Amino acid sequence: MEIAEALQQDASEIDSMGVVAMKELIAAAGLRHDGIMDKSELRTVAREAAEVLAAAAKADPLAAWEEMSGRQQFIEVHPGFSQGKVQGAWFGTPPGEIPQKPPGVVRFVCISDTHECIEDADFELPAGDVLLHAGDITRKGDATKMARFCDWLKDRSFSHKIVISGNHDACTDAAFTGDTAGSTSQHMAACCTYLHNQSTMAAGICVYGTPFTCWPLRNDGSKPNWAHGVVRGAACEKLCAKIPECDVLLSHQPPLGRRDCVDDIGRGHAGGCRELLTAVQARRPAVHVFGHIHEGYGATSDGVTLFLNVSSLTDGCGSGKLNYPIVFDLACAGE
């Protein structure tokens, strides 16, 4: 059954559906059903499936952006941009051309979606106080590649190194790699501050990190298609509601409408998350750092929050060509 057709099912139609049609509806919603359910029990699950699909349609990023975009403010951002606590931000700038850090600020250096390439980069990271990595360290979730990244990270001279996983980092998601996820996460914690829906303080600045990205469930309903995946709609809303007030939000997932365009499939703002944008604009962090959509590299602002897509790889995982790290200065606490 096509999802569009499934969405048209109201209660009376579900009551008149046959067993096969109800099972198709349930599968379209990514829910499970017990093969020995009677028709009444199956109908209950089918109604739940119809509600799930309706919520998913509401959460469709293209439809959501059409509804929300008129209420959004876009401020032009340029290298050296300042806003509120942000005392300067540089993107697309060679490390040697970034001004020296002035007194009274904490300098953040940001990378993401390095996919096993940053270790062999033909440039050194800019100097700074805090290194942020917004996930997708590996290509295929190989724990040995994550260990290689940890070895590289240990040699980077930052006072704080804060890292989250991304959808390619299956070696840190127990739903995909079982016990390996626990041991890999412990390995990560030994070389950095590894955040999974958690906050940390760095030089008096609060950073919250979450690895989620938006994905549908697999056909069998067992788990999302990719690691750390969350289904759009109610599940995303529940997770994003837990994001606390912070100075810097670090996520793998982009917010809707902010450096999230998926150009290669011509679908505009298909990569962003409505619920994440809503949470960011409610919590009002100074900076939101994310990745995931490689072609979205760069910066934008809504006049309150500076949104930074810090994806390092310029395309897929093939070329190995890297964008320059994005750097920003944040006023020290109390300044």
Coordinates of C-alpha atoms in Angstrom, one line a residue:
M1 CA 0.0 0.0 0.0
E2 CA 1.3 3.5 -0.9
I3 CA 1.7 5.7 2.2
A4 CA -0.3 8.5 0.5
E5 CA -3.2 6.0 0.2
A6 CA -2.7 4.7 3.7
L7 CA -3.0 8.3 5.0
Q8 CA -6.5 8.5 3.6
Q9 CA -7.8 5.7 5.8
D10 CA -10.2 7.0 8.5
A11 CA -11.7 4.9 11.3
S12 CA -14.6 3.6 9.3
E13 CA -12.4 2.6 6.4
I14 CA -10.1 0.7 8.8
D15 CA -13.1 -1.1 10.2
S16 CA -14.0 -2.4 6.8
M17 CA -10.4 -3.3 5.7
G18 CA -9.4 -6.9 5.2
V19 CA -6.5 -8.6 7.1
V20 CA -4.0 -8.2 4.2
A21 CA -4.8 -4.5 3.8
M22 CA -4.4 -3.8 7.5
K23 CA -1.1 -5.6 7.5
E24 CA 0.1 -3.5 4.6
L25 CA -1.0 -0.3 6.5
I26 CA 0.9 -1.5 9.6
A27 CA 4.0 -2.2 7.6
A28 CA 3.8 1.2 5.9
A29 CA 3.9 2.8 9.3
G30 CA 6.9 0.7 10.4
L31 CA 5.0 -1.0 13.2
R32 CA 5.0 -4.6 14.1
H33 CA 2.1 -7.0 14.5
D34 CA 1.8 -10.4 16.0
G35 CA 1.1 -13.0 13.4
I36 CA -1.5 -14.7 15.6
M37 CA -3.5 -11.6 16.4
D38 CA -7.3 -11.8 15.7
K39 CA -8.9 -9.3 13.4
S40 CA -10.0 -7.0 16.3
E41 CA -6.5 -6.8 17.7
L42 CA -5.1 -6.2 14.2
R43 CA -7.6 -3.4 13.7
T44 CA -6.3 -1.7 16.9
V45 CA -2.7 -1.8 15.6
A46 CA -3.9 -0.6 12.1
R47 CA -5.6 2.5 13.7
E48 CA -2.3 3.2 15.5
A49 CA -0.5 2.9 12.2
A50 CA -2.8 5.4 10.5
E51 CA -2.0 7.9 13.3
V52 CA 1.7 7.3 12.9
L53 CA 1.5 7.9 9.2
A54 CA -0.6 11.1 9.7
A55 CA 2.0 12.4 12.1
A56 CA 4.8 11.5 9.6
A57 CA 3.0 13.5 6.9
K58 CA 2.8 16.5 9.2
A59 CA 6.5 16.2 9.9
D60 CA 7.5 16.0 6.2
P61 CA 10.3 18.6 6.0
L62 CA 9.2 20.1 2.7
A63 CA 5.7 20.6 3.8
A64 CA 6.9 21.9 7.2
W65 CA 9.2 24.4 5.6
E66 CA 6.5 25.7 3.4
E67 CA 4.5 26.4 6.5
M68 CA 7.3 27.8 8.7
S69 CA 9.5 29.7 6.3
G70 CA 7.5 32.9 6.3
R71 CA 8.1 33.3 10.0
Q72 CA 11.9 32.8 9.7
Q73 CA 14.5 35.6 9.8
F74 CA 17.7 35.3 7.8
I75 CA 20.7 37.5 8.7
E76 CA 23.6 37.7 6.2
V77 CA 26.7 36.0 7.7
H78 CA 30.2 36.7 6.5
P79 CA 33.7 35.6 7.8
G80 CA 34.3 37.6 11.0
F81 CA 30.6 37.8 11.8
S82 CA 29.7 38.8 15.3
Q83 CA 26.3 38.5 17.1
G84 CA 25.6 38.5 20.8
K85 CA 28.1 36.3 22.6
V86 CA 29.6 35.3 19.3
Q87 CA 32.7 37.6 18.9
G88 CA 33.7 36.3 15.5
A89 CA 33.1 33.3 13.2
W90 CA 35.1 32.2 10.2
F91 CA 34.1 29.6 7.5
G92 CA 35.8 28.7 4.3
T93 CA 38.9 30.5 5.6
P94 CA 42.3 28.9 5.5
P95 CA 43.6 28.4 9.0
G96 CA 46.6 30.8 8.5
E97 CA 44.2 33.6 7.6
I98 CA 42.1 33.4 10.8
P99 CA 42.9 36.3 13.2
Q100 CA 44.7 35.5 16.4
K101 CA 42.3 34.9 19.3
P102 CA 41.7 38.1 21.3
P103 CA 41.5 38.1 25.1
G104 CA 38.2 37.4 26.8
V105 CA 36.9 34.7 24.4
V106 CA 36.9 31.0 24.1
R107 CA 37.8 29.8 20.6
F108 CA 35.9 26.8 19.2
V109 CA 37.2 24.8 16.2
C110 CA 34.5 22.7 14.5
I111 CA 34.6 19.7 12.2
S112 CA 32.1 17.0 11.2
D113 CA 31.5 14.3 8.7
T114 CA 35.2 13.5 8.4
H115 CA 34.5 9.9 7.4
E116 CA 38.1 8.7 8.1
C117 CA 39.7 11.5 6.1
I118 CA 40.6 14.1 8.8
E119 CA 43.5 12.0 10.0
D120 CA 45.3 12.5 6.6
A121 CA 44.2 16.2 6.0
D122 CA 46.7 18.3 4.1
F123 CA 46.3 21.2 6.7
E124 CA 46.6 21.5 10.4
L125 CA 43.6 22.4 12.5
P126 CA 43.5 26.0 13.6
A127 CA 44.6 26.6 17.1
G128 CA 41.8 26.9 19.7
D129 CA 40.5 26.1 23.1
V130 CA 37.7 23.7 22.3
L131 CA 37.5 21.2 19.4
L132 CA 34.0 20.1 18.4
H133 CA 33.2 17.1 16.2
A134 CA 29.6 16.8 15.1
G135 CA 29.6 13.1 14.1
D136 CA 30.2 10.8 11.2
I137 CA 33.7 9.9 12.1
T138 CA 33.7 6.7 10.2
R139 CA 32.3 5.6 6.8
K140 CA 30.7 2.3 7.7
G141 CA 30.8 2.1 11.5
D142 CA 34.1 0.2 11.7
A143 CA 35.3 0.2 15.4
T144 CA 38.9 0.0 14.3
K145 CA 38.5 3.2 12.3
M146 CA 37.0 4.9 15.3
A147 CA 40.1 3.8 17.3
R148 CA 42.3 5.3 14.7
F149 CA 40.4 8.6 15.1
C150 CA 40.9 8.4 18.8
D151 CA 44.7 8.0 18.3
W152 CA 44.6 11.1 16.1
L153 CA 42.5 13.0 18.5
K154 CA 44.9 12.4 21.4
D155 CA 47.6 14.3 19.6
R156 CA 45.4 17.4 19.1
S157 CA 46.4 20.2 21.5
F158 CA 43.0 21.5 22.7
S159 CA 42.0 22.0 26.3
H160 CA 38.6 20.4 25.5
K161 CA 37.6 17.9 22.8
I162 CA 33.9 17.3 22.6
V163 CA 32.6 14.6 20.2
I164 CA 29.2 13.1 19.2
S165 CA 28.5 10.2 16.9
G166 CA 26.5 10.4 13.6
N167 CA 24.4 8.0 11.5
H168 CA 27.5 6.4 9.9
D169 CA 29.0 5.6 13.4
A170 CA 27.1 2.3 14.0
C171 CA 29.9 1.0 16.2
T172 CA 28.5 3.3 18.9
D173 CA 24.8 2.2 18.6
A174 CA 24.0 -1.0 20.4
A175 CA 20.9 -1.5 18.2
F176 CA 23.4 -2.1 15.3
T177 CA 26.5 -3.5 16.9
G178 CA 25.6 -4.9 20.3
D179 CA 28.3 -5.0 22.9
T180 CA 30.8 -3.4 20.5
A181 CA 28.9 -0.1 20.9
G182 CA 29.6 -0.1 24.7
S183 CA 33.3 -0.8 24.3
T184 CA 33.7 1.7 21.5
S185 CA 31.9 4.4 23.5
Q186 CA 34.2 3.7 26.4
H187 CA 37.2 4.0 24.1
M188 CA 35.8 7.4 22.9
A189 CA 35.3 8.6 26.4
A190 CA 39.0 7.9 27.1
C191 CA 40.2 10.4 24.4
C192 CA 37.5 13.1 24.5
T193 CA 34.3 14.3 26.1
Y194 CA 31.9 12.0 24.3
L195 CA 28.3 13.2 24.5
H196 CA 25.1 11.3 23.9
N197 CA 22.1 13.5 24.8
Q198 CA 24.2 15.1 27.5
S199 CA 25.7 18.4 28.6
T200 CA 29.2 19.4 29.5
M201 CA 31.0 22.6 30.6
A202 CA 34.0 23.8 28.6
A203 CA 35.8 26.9 29.9
G204 CA 32.6 28.0 31.6
I205 CA 30.5 27.5 28.5
C206 CA 27.7 24.9 28.4
V207 CA 27.7 22.5 25.4
Y208 CA 24.9 20.0 24.8
G209 CA 25.4 17.1 22.4
T210 CA 23.0 14.8 20.6
P211 CA 23.8 12.3 17.8
F212 CA 20.4 11.7 16.4
T213 CA 19.3 12.1 12.7
C214 CA 15.9 11.6 11.2
W215 CA 15.3 8.2 9.5
P216 CA 12.3 6.0 8.9
L217 CA 12.1 2.5 10.4
R218 CA 13.3 -0.5 8.5
N219 CA 10.6 -2.6 6.8
D220 CA 10.5 -5.0 9.7
G221 CA 10.1 -2.2 12.2
S222 CA 13.1 -3.3 14.2
K223 CA 15.1 -0.1 14.2
P224 CA 15.7 3.0 12.1
N225 CA 17.6 2.7 8.8
W226 CA 20.8 4.3 10.2
A227 CA 22.5 4.4 13.6
H228 CA 21.2 6.8 16.2
G229 CA 18.1 7.3 14.0
V230 CA 14.8 8.8 15.2
V231 CA 11.6 8.7 13.2
R232 CA 10.3 12.1 12.2
G233 CA 7.3 13.4 14.1
A234 CA 6.4 12.4 17.6
A235 CA 9.7 10.6 18.3
C236 CA 11.7 13.6 17.2
E237 CA 9.5 15.9 19.2
K238 CA 10.0 13.9 22.3
L239 CA 13.8 13.8 22.0
C240 CA 14.1 17.5 21.1
A241 CA 12.0 18.5 24.0
K242 CA 14.8 17.2 26.3
I243 CA 17.3 19.6 24.8
P244 CA 18.1 22.0 27.7
E245 CA 19.2 25.6 27.6
C246 CA 22.8 25.8 26.6
D247 CA 25.4 28.1 25.0
V248 CA 26.3 25.8 22.2
L249 CA 24.2 23.0 20.8
L250 CA 26.1 20.2 19.0
S251 CA 24.0 17.8 16.9
H252 CA 24.6 15.7 13.9
Q253 CA 21.1 16.5 12.5
P254 CA 20.6 19.9 10.9
P255 CA 17.5 22.0 11.9
L256 CA 14.9 22.6 9.2
G257 CA 15.7 25.4 6.7
R258 CA 19.3 26.1 8.0
R259 CA 22.0 24.8 5.7
D260 CA 20.0 21.6 5.1
C261 CA 19.4 21.5 1.4
V262 CA 19.9 18.2 -0.3
D263 CA 21.0 19.5 -3.7
D264 CA 21.8 16.3 -5.5
I265 CA 18.2 15.0 -5.3
G266 CA 16.7 18.4 -5.9
R267 CA 14.5 18.3 -2.8
G268 CA 15.4 21.6 -1.2
H269 CA 15.1 21.6 2.6
A270 CA 14.7 17.8 2.8
G271 CA 17.5 17.2 5.3
G272 CA 16.4 19.3 8.2
C273 CA 14.3 18.6 11.3
R274 CA 11.3 20.7 12.1
E275 CA 11.3 19.7 15.8
L276 CA 15.0 20.5 16.2
L277 CA 14.5 24.0 14.7
T278 CA 11.6 24.6 17.1
A279 CA 13.7 23.5 20.1
V280 CA 16.6 25.7 19.0
Q281 CA 14.5 28.7 18.6
A282 CA 12.9 28.1 22.0
R283 CA 16.2 27.5 23.9
R284 CA 18.1 30.2 22.0
P285 CA 21.7 29.0 22.2
A286 CA 24.3 31.3 20.9
V287 CA 25.5 28.8 18.4
H288 CA 24.1 25.6 16.9
V289 CA 26.8 23.4 15.4
F290 CA 25.8 20.4 13.1
G291 CA 26.7 18.5 10.0
H292 CA 25.2 15.5 8.1
I293 CA 24.3 17.4 4.9
H294 CA 27.7 17.8 3.3
E295 CA 26.6 20.3 0.7
G296 CA 25.2 22.6 3.4
Y297 CA 28.6 23.6 4.7
G298 CA 28.5 27.3 5.9
A299 CA 26.7 29.7 8.2
T300 CA 23.4 31.4 8.7
S301 CA 21.7 33.3 11.5
D302 CA 18.2 34.1 12.6
G303 CA 19.4 37.1 14.6
V304 CA 19.6 35.1 17.8
T305 CA 21.4 31.8 17.0
L306 CA 24.3 31.4 14.7
F307 CA 23.8 28.1 12.7
L308 CA 26.9 26.4 11.5
N309 CA 27.0 23.4 9.2
V310 CA 30.6 22.3 9.7
S311 CA 30.6 19.2 7.4
S312 CA 34.2 18.5 6.5
L313 CA 33.9 16.3 3.4
T314 CA 32.8 18.4 0.4
D315 CA 30.8 15.5 -1.1
G316 CA 30.1 11.9 -0.3
C317 CA 32.8 9.6 1.2
G318 CA 34.7 9.2 -2.1
S319 CA 36.9 12.2 -2.9
G320 CA 38.4 12.9 0.5
K321 CA 38.4 16.6 -0.3
L322 CA 37.8 18.6 2.9
N323 CA 36.4 22.0 3.8
Y324 CA 38.3 24.1 6.2
P325 CA 37.2 23.8 9.8
I326 CA 34.8 26.5 11.0
V327 CA 36.0 28.6 13.9
F328 CA 34.1 30.8 16.2
D329 CA 34.9 32.8 19.3
L330 CA 32.4 33.0 22.2
A331 CA 32.7 35.5 25.0
C332 CA 33.9 34.0 28.3
A333 CA 31.3 33.5 31.0
G334 CA 30.8 36.8 32.8
E335 CA 32.2 38.9 30.0

